[in-house]
PDB file of C-alpha atoms in Angstrom:
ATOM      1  CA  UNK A 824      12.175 -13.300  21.506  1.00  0.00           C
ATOM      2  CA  UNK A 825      11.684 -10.828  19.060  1.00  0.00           C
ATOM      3  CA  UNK A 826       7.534 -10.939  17.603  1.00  0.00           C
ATOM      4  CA  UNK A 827       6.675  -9.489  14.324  1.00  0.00           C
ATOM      5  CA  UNK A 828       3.110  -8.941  14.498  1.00  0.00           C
ATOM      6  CA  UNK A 829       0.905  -8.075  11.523  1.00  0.00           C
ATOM      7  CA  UNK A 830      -2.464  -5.506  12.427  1.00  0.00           C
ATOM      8  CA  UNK A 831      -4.571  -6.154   9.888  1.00  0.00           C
ATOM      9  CA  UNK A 832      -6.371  -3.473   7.825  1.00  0.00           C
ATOM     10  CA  UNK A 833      -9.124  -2.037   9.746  1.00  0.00           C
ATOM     11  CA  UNK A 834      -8.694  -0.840  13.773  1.00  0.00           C
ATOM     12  CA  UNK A 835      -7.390  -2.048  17.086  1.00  0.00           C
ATOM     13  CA  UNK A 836      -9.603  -4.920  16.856  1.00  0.00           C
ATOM     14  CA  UNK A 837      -8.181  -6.607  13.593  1.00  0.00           C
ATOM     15  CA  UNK A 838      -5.460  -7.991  15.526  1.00  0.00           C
ATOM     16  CA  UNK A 839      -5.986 -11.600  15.790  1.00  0.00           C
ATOM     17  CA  UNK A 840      -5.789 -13.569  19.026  1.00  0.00           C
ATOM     18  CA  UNK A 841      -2.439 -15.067  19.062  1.00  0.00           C
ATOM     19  CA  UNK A 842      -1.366 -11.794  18.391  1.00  0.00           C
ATOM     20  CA  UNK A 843      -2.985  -9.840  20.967  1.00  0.00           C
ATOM     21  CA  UNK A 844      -1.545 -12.534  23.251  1.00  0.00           C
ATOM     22  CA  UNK A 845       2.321 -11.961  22.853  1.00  0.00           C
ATOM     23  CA  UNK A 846       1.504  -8.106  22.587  1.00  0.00           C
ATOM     24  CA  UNK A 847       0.408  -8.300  26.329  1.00  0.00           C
ATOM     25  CA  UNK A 848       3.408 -10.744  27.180  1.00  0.00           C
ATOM     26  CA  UNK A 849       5.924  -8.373  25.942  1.00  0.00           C
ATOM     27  CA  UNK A 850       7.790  -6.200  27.853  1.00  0.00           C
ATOM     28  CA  UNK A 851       8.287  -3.287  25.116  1.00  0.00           C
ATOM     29  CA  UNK A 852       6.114  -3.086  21.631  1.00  0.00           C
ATOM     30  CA  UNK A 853       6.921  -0.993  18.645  1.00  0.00           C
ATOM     31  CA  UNK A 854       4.037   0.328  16.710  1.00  0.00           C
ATOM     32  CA  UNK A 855       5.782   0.680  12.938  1.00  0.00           C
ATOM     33  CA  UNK A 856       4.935   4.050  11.642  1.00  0.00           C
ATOM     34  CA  UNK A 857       5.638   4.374   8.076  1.00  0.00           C
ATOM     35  CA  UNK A 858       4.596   1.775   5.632  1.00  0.00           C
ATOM     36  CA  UNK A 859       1.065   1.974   6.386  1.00  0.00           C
ATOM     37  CA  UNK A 860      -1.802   3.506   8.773  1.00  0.00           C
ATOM     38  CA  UNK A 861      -4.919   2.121  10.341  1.00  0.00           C
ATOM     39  CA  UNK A 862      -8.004   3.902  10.372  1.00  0.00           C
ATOM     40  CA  UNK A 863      -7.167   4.826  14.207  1.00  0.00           C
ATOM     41  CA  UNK A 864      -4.801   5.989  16.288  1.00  0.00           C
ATOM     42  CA  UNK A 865      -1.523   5.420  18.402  1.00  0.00           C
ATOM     43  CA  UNK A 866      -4.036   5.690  21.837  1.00  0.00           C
ATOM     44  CA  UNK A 867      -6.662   3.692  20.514  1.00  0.00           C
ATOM     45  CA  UNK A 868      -4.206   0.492  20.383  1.00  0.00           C
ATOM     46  CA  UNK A 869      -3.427   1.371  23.237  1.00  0.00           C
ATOM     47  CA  UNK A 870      -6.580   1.111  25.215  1.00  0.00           C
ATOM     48  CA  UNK A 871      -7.379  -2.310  23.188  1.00  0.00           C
ATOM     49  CA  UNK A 872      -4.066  -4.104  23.852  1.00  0.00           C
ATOM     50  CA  UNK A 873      -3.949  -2.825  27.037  1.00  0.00           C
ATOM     51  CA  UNK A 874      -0.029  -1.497  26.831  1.00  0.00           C
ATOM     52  CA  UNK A 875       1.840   1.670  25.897  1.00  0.00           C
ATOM     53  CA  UNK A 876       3.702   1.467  22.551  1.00  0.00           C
ATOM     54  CA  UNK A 877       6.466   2.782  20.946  1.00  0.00           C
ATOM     55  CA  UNK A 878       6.297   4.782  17.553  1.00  0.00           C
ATOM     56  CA  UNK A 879       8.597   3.385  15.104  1.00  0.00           C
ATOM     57  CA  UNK A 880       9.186   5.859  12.533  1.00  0.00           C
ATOM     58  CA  UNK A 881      11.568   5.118   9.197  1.00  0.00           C
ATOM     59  CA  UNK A 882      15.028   6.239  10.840  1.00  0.00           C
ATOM     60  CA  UNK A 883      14.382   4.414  14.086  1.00  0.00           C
ATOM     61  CA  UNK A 884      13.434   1.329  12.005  1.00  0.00           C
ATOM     62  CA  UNK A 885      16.509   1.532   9.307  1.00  0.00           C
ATOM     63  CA  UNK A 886      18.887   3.129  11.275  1.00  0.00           C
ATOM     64  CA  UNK A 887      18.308   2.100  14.938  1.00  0.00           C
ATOM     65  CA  UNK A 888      17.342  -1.063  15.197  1.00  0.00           C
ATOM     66  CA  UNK A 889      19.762  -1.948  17.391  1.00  0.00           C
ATOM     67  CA  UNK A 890      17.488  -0.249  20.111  1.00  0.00           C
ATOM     68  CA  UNK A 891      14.796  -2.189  18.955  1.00  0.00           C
ATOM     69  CA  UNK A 892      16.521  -5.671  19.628  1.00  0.00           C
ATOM     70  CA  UNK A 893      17.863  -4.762  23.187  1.00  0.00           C
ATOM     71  CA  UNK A 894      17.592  -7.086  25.392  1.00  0.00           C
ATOM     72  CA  UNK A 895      15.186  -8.651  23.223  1.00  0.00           C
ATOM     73  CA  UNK A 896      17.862 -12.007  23.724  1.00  0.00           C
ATOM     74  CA  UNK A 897      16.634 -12.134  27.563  1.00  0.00           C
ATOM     75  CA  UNK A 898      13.417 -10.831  27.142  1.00  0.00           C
ATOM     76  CA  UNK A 899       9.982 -10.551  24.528  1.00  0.00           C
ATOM     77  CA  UNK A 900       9.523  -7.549  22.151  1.00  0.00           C
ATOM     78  CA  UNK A 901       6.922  -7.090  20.084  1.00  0.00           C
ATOM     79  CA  UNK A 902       7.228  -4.902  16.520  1.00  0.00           C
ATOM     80  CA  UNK A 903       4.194  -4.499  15.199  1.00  0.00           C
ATOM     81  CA  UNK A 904       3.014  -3.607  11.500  1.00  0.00           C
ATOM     82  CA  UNK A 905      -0.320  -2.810   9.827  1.00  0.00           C
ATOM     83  CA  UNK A 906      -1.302  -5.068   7.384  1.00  0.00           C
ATOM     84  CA  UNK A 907       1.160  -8.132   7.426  1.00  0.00           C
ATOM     85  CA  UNK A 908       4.377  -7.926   8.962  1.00  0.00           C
ATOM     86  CA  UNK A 909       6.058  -8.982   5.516  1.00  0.00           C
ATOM     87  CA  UNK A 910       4.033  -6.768   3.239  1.00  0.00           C
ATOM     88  CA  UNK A 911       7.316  -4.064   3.440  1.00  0.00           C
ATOM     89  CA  UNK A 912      10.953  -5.519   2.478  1.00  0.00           C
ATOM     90  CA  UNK A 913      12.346  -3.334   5.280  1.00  0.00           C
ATOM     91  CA  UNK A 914      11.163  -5.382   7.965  1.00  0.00           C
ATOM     92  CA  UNK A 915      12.806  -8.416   6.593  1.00  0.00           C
ATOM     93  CA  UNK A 916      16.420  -6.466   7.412  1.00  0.00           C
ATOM     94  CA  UNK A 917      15.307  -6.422  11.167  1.00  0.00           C
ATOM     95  CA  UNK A 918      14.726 -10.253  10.867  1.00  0.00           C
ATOM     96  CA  UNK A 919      18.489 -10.640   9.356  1.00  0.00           C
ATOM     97  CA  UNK A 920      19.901  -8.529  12.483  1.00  0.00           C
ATOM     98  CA  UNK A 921      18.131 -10.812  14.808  1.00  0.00           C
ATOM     99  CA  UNK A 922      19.371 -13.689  13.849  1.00  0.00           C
ATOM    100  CA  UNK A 923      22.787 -12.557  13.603  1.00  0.00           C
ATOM    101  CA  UNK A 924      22.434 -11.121  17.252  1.00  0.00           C
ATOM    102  CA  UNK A 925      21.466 -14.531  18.087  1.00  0.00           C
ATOM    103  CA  UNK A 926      17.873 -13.401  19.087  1.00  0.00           C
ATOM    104  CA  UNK A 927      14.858 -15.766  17.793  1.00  0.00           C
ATOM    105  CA  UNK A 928      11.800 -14.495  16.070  1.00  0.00           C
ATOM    106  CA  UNK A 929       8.407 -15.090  15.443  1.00  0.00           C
ATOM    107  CA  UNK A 930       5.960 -14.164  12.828  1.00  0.00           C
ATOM    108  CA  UNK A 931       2.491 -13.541  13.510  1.00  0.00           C
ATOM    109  CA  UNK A 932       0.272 -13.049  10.295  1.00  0.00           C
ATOM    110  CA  UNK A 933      -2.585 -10.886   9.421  1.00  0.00           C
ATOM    111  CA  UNK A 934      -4.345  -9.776   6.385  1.00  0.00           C
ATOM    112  CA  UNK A 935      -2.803  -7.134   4.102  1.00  0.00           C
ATOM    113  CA  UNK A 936      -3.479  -4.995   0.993  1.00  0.00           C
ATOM    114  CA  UNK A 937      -2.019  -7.898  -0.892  1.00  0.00           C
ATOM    115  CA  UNK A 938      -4.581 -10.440  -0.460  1.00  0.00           C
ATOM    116  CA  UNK A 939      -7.843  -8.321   1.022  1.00  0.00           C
ATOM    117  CA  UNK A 940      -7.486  -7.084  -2.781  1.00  0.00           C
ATOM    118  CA  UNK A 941      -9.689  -9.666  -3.578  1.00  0.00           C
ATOM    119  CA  UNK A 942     -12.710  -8.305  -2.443  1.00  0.00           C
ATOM    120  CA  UNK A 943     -12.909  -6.105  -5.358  1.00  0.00           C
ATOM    121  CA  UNK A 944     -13.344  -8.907  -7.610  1.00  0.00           C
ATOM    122  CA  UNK A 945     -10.654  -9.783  -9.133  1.00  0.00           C
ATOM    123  CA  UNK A 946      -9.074 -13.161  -9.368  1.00  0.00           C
ATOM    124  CA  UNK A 947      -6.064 -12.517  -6.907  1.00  0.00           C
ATOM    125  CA  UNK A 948      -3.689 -15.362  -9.090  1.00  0.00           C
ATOM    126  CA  UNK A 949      -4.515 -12.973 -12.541  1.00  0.00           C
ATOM    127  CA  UNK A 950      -2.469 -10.269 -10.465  1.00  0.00           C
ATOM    128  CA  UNK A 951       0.747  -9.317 -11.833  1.00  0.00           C
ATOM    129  CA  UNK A 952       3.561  -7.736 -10.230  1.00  0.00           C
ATOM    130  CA  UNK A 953       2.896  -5.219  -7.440  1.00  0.00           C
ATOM    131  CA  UNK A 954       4.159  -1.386  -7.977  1.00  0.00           C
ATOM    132  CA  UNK A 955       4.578   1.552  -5.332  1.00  0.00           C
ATOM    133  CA  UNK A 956       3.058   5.244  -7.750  1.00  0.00           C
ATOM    134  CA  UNK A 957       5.222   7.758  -5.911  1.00  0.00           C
ATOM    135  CA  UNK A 958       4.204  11.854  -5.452  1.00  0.00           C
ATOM    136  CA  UNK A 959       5.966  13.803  -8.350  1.00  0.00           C
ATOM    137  CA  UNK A 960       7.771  17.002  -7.795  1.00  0.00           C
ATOM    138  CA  UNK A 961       8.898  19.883 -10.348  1.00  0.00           C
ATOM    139  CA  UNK A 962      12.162  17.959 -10.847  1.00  0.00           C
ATOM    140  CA  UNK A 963      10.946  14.443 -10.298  1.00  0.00           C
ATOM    141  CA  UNK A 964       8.105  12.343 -12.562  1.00  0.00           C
ATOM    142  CA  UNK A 965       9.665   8.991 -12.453  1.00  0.00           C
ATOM    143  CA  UNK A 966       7.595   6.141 -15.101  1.00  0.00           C
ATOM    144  CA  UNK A 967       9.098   3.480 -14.607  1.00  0.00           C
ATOM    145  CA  UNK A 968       5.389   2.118 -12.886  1.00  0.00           C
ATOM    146  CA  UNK A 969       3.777   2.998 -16.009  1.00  0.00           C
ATOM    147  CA  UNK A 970       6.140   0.153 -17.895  1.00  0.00           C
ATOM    148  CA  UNK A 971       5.616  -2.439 -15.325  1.00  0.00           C
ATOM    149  CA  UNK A 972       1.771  -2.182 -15.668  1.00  0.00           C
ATOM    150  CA  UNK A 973       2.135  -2.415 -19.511  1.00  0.00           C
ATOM    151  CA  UNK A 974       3.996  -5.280 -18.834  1.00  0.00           C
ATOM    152  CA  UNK A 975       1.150  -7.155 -16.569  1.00  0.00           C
ATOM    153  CA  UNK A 976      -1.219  -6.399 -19.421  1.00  0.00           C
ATOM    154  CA  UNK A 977       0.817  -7.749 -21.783  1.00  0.00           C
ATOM    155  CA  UNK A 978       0.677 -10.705 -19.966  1.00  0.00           C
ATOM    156  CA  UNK A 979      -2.451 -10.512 -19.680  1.00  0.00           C
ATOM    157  CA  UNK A 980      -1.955  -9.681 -15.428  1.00  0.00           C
ATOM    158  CA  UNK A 981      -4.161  -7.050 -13.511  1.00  0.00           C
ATOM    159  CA  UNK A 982      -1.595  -4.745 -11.212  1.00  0.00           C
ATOM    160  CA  UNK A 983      -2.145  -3.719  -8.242  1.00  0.00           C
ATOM    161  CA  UNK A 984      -0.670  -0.585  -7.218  1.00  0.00           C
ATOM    162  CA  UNK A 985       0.251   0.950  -3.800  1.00  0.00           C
ATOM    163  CA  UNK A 986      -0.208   4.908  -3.347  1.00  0.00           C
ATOM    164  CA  UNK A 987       2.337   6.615  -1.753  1.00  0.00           C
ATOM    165  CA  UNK A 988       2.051   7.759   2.147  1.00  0.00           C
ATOM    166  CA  UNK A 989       4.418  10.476   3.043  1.00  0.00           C
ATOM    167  CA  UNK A 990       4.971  10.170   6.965  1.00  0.00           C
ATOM    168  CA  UNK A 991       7.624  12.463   9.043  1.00  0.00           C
ATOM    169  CA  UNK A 992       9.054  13.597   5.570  1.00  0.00           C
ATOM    170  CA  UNK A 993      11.524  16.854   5.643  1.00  0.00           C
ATOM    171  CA  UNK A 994      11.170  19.155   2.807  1.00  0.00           C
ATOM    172  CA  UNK A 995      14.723  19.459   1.518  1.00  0.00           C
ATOM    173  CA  UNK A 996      15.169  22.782   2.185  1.00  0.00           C
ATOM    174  CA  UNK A 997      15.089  21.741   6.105  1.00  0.00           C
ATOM    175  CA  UNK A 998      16.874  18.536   5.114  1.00  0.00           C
ATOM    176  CA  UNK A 999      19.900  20.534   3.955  1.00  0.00           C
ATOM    177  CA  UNK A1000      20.017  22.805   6.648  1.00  0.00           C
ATOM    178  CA  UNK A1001      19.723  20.106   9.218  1.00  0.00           C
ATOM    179  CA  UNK A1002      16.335  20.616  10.949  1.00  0.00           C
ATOM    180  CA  UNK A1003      14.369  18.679  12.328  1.00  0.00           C
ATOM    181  CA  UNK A1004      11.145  20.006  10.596  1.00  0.00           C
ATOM    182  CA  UNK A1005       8.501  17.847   9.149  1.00  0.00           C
ATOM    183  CA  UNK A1006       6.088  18.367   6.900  1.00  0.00           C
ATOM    184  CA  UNK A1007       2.195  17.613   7.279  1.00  0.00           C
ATOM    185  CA  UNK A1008       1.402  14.367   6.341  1.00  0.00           C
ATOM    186  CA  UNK A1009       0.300  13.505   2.594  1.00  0.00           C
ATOM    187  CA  UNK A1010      -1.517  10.558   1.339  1.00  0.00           C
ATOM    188  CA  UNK A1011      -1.828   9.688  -2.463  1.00  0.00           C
ATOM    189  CA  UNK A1012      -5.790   9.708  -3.607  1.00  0.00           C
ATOM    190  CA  UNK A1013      -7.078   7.147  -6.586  1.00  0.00           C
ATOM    191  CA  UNK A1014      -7.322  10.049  -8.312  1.00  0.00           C
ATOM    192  CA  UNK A1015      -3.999  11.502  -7.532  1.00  0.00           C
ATOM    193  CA  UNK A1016      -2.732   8.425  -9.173  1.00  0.00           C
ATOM    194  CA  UNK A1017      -5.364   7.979 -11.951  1.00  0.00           C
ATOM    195  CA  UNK A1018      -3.981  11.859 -13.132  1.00  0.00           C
ATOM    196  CA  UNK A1019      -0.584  10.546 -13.496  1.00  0.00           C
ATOM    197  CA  UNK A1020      -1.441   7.749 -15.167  1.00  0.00           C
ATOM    198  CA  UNK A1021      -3.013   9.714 -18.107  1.00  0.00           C
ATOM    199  CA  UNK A1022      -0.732  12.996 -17.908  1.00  0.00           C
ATOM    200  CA  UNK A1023       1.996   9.465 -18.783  1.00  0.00           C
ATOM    201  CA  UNK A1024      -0.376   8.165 -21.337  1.00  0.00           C
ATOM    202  CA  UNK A1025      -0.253  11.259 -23.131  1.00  0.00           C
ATOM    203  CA  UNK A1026       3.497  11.721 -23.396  1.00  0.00           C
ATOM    204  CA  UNK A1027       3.307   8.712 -24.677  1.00  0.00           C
ATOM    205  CA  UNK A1028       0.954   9.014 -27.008  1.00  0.00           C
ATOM    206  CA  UNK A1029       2.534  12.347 -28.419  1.00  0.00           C
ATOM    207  CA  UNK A1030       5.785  10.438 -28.579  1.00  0.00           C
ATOM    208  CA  UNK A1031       4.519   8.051 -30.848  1.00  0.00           C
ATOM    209  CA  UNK A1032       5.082   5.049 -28.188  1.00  0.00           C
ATOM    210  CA  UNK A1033       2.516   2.313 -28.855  1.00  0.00           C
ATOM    211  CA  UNK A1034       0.089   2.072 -25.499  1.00  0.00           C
ATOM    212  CA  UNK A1035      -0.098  -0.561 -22.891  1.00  0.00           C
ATOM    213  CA  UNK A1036      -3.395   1.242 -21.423  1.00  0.00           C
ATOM    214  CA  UNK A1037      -5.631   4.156 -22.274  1.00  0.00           C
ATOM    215  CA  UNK A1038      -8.171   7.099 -20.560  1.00  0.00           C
ATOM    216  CA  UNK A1039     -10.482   4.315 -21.288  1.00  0.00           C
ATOM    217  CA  UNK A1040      -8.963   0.994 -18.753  1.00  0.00           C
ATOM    218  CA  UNK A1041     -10.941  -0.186 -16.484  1.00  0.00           C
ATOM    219  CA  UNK A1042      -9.629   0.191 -13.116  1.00  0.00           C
ATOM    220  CA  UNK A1043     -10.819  -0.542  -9.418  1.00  0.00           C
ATOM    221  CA  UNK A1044     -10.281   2.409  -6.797  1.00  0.00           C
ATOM    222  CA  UNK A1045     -10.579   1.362  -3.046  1.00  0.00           C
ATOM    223  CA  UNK A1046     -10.160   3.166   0.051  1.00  0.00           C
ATOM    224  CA  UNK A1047      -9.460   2.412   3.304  1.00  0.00           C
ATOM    225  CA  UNK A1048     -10.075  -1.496   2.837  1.00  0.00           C
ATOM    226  CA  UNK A1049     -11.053  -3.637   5.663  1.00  0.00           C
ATOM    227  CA  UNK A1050     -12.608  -1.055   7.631  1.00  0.00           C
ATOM    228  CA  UNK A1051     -16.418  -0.762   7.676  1.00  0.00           C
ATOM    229  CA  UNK A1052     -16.377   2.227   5.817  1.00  0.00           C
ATOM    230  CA  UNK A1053     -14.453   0.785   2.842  1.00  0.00           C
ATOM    231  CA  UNK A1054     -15.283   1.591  -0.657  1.00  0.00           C
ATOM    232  CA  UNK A1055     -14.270   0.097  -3.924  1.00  0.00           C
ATOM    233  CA  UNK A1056     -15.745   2.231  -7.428  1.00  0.00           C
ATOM    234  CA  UNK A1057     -14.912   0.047 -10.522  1.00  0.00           C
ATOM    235  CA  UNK A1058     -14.400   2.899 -13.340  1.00  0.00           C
ATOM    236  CA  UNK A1059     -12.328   4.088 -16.469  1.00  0.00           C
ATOM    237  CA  UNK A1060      -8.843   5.551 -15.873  1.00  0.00           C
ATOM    238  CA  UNK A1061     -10.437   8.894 -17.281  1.00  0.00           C
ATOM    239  CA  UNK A1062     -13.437   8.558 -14.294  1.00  0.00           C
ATOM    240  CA  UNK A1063     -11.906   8.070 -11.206  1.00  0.00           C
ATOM    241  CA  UNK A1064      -9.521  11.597 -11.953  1.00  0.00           C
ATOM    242  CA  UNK A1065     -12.718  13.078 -10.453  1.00  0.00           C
ATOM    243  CA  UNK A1066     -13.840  10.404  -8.210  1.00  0.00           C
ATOM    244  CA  UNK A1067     -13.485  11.133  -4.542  1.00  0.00           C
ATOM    245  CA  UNK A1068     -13.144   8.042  -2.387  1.00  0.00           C
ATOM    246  CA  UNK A1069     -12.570   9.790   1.452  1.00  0.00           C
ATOM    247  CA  UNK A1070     -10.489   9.323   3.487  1.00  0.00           C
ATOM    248  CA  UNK A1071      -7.169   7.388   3.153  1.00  0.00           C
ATOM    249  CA  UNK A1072      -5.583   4.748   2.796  1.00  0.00           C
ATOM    250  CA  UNK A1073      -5.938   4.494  -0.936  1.00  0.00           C
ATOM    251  CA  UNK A1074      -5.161   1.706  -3.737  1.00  0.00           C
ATOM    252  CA  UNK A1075      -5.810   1.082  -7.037  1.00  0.00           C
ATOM    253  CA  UNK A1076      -5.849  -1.616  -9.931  1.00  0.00           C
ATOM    254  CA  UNK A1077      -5.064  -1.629 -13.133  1.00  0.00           C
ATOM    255  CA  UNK A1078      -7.047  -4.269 -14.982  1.00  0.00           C
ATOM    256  CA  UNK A1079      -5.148  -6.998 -17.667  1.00  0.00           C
ATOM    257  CA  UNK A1080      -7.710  -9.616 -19.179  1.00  0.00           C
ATOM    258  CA  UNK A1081     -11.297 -10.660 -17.262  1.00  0.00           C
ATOM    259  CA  UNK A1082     -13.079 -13.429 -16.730  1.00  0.00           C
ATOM    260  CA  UNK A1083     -16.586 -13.016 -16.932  1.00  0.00           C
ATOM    261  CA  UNK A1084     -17.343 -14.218 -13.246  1.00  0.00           C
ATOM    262  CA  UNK A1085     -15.176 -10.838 -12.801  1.00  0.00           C
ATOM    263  CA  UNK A1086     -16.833  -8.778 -15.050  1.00  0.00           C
ATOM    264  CA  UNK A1087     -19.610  -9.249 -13.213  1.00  0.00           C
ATOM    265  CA  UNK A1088     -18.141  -8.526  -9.743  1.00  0.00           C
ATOM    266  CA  UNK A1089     -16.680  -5.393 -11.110  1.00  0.00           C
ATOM    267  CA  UNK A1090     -20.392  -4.713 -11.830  1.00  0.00           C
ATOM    268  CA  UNK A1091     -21.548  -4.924  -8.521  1.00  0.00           C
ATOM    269  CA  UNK A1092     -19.492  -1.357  -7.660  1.00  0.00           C
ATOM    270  CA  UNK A1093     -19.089   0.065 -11.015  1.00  0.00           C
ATOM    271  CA  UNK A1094     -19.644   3.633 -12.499  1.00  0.00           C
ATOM    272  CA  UNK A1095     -22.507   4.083 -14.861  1.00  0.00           C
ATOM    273  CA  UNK A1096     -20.191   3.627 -18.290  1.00  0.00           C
ATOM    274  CA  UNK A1097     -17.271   1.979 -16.669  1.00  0.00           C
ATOM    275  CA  UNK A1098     -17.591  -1.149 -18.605  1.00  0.00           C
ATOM    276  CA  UNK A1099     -18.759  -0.563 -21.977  1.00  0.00           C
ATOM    277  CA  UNK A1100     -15.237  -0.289 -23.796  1.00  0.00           C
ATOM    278  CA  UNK A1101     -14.455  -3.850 -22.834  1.00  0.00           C
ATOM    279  CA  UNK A1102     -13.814  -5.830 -25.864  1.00  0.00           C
ATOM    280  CA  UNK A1103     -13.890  -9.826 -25.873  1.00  0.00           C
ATOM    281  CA  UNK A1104     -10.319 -11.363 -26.397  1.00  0.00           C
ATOM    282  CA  UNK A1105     -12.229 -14.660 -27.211  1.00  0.00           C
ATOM    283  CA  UNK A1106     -15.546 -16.354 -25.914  1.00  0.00           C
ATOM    284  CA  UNK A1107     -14.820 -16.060 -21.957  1.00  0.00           C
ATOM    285  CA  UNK A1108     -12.049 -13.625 -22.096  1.00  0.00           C
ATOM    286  CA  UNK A1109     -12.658  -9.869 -21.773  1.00  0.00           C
ATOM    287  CA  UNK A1110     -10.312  -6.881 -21.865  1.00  0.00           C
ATOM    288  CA  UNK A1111     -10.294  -2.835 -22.297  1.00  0.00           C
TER     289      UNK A1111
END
């Protein structure tokens, strides 16, 4: 039996019980190293679930997954993933190769970025469609984000976006020449991402391209959510570029139209000034 196993958010002990059960009834678990982190380490799972695990970075994972499924007809493996075990598309390609190997499967859920959102107040069925705001480089500042959060505001939708986590990556210098050097890791900030986001709105804007969002949107920054050290700072796009939120993980939201039961949530953790360009859309409809 193959088990996918989703970690939750926080540390070791988010796991929930019928997870922590087939963990200790497996003969080999893979700890999934690349779509997400928890707020502690490989040997602190360890010690809590009582076995030794196996890091599964990106090429193992895409590439090898073969090795993951040995055996796994005959006996129980465990791959486990932070968050929910769904919450990446790539694990839904090991499902496909165990069911073509003949191997059953099980899914064990947990909470994930996708609905633990919710705690910042926002109305998780006003969300719009996810998007992943990638690290640019001197040759690469893809936008294509930018026009999907447009369109959630168009619609009226709030977006939330995921920051990108750069895990085991090779710098392509290294990549070309074959080695087998990585570089440190690198985790996008809330204001990492809130920078982009305007240095986009103002091409834009000198282009002449009508705006889906300005310096002035109110957004939601959180940081390493479900732990007890979370935080979530409601503020203007043009804010968080200097608000520091720790440690990562990081996410944001972009807001589309509020209720007022959200307004006032977003109070509870905004910004002095975060909230006074919102403009009413009609008599319990808000937007900025």
């Amino acid at each position: 039996m193959l088990y996918l196993i989703g970690l939750g958010l926080g540390d070791a002990a988010d796991i929930t019980v019928k997870g922590l059960q087939a963990v200790r009834s497996c003969s080999r678990v893979y700890l999934e190293a690349y779509t997400s982190v928890l707020t502690v380490g490989k040997e602190a799972l360890e010690e809590y679930y009582g076995k030794q695990l196996i890091l599964a970075d990106r090429e193992l994972v895409e590439q090898g997954a073969d090795e993951i499924l040995k055996d796994a007809d005959v006996t129980d493996v465990a791959f486990l993933v932070v968050g929910d075990p769904f919450g990446a598309t790539t694990h839904s390609d090991l499902v496909l190769r165990a069911v073509q190997a003949g191997i059953p499967y099980r899914v064990i859920h947990n909470a994930s970025i996708m609905n633990a959102i919710g705690c910042c107040g926002l109305q998780l069925y006003n969300f719009g469609e996810t998007v992943s705001l990638v690290f640019w480089t001197e040759t690469w500042r893809p936008e294509s984000y930018y026009d999907k959060i447009c369109k959630n505001r168009a619609a009226g939708l709030h977006t939330l976006c995921l920051l990108d986590i750069k895990l085991k990556e090779q710098s392509v210098e290294n990549m070309m020449r074959g080695k087998k050097i990585f570089e440190p890791p690198r985790f996008m900030t809330v204001s990492q991402a809130a920078d982009q986001l305007i240095q986009i709105i103002r091409k834009r804007r000198d282009e002449g391209a009508e705006l889906g969002l300005t310096e002035d949107t109110v957004c939601v920054g959180v940081a390493r959510l479900g732990a007890d050290d979370q935080v979530i700072r409601t503020a203007t796009l043009r804010q968080l570029v200097s608000c520091d939120l720790g440690l990562p993980l990081h996410s944001l939201v972009v807001t589309g139209q509020l209720h007022p039961l959200e307004v006032d949530m977003l109070r509870l953790n905004a910004e002095p000034g975060a909230l006074q360009h919102l403009r009413t859309v009609d008599s319990s409809t808000y937007t900025s």
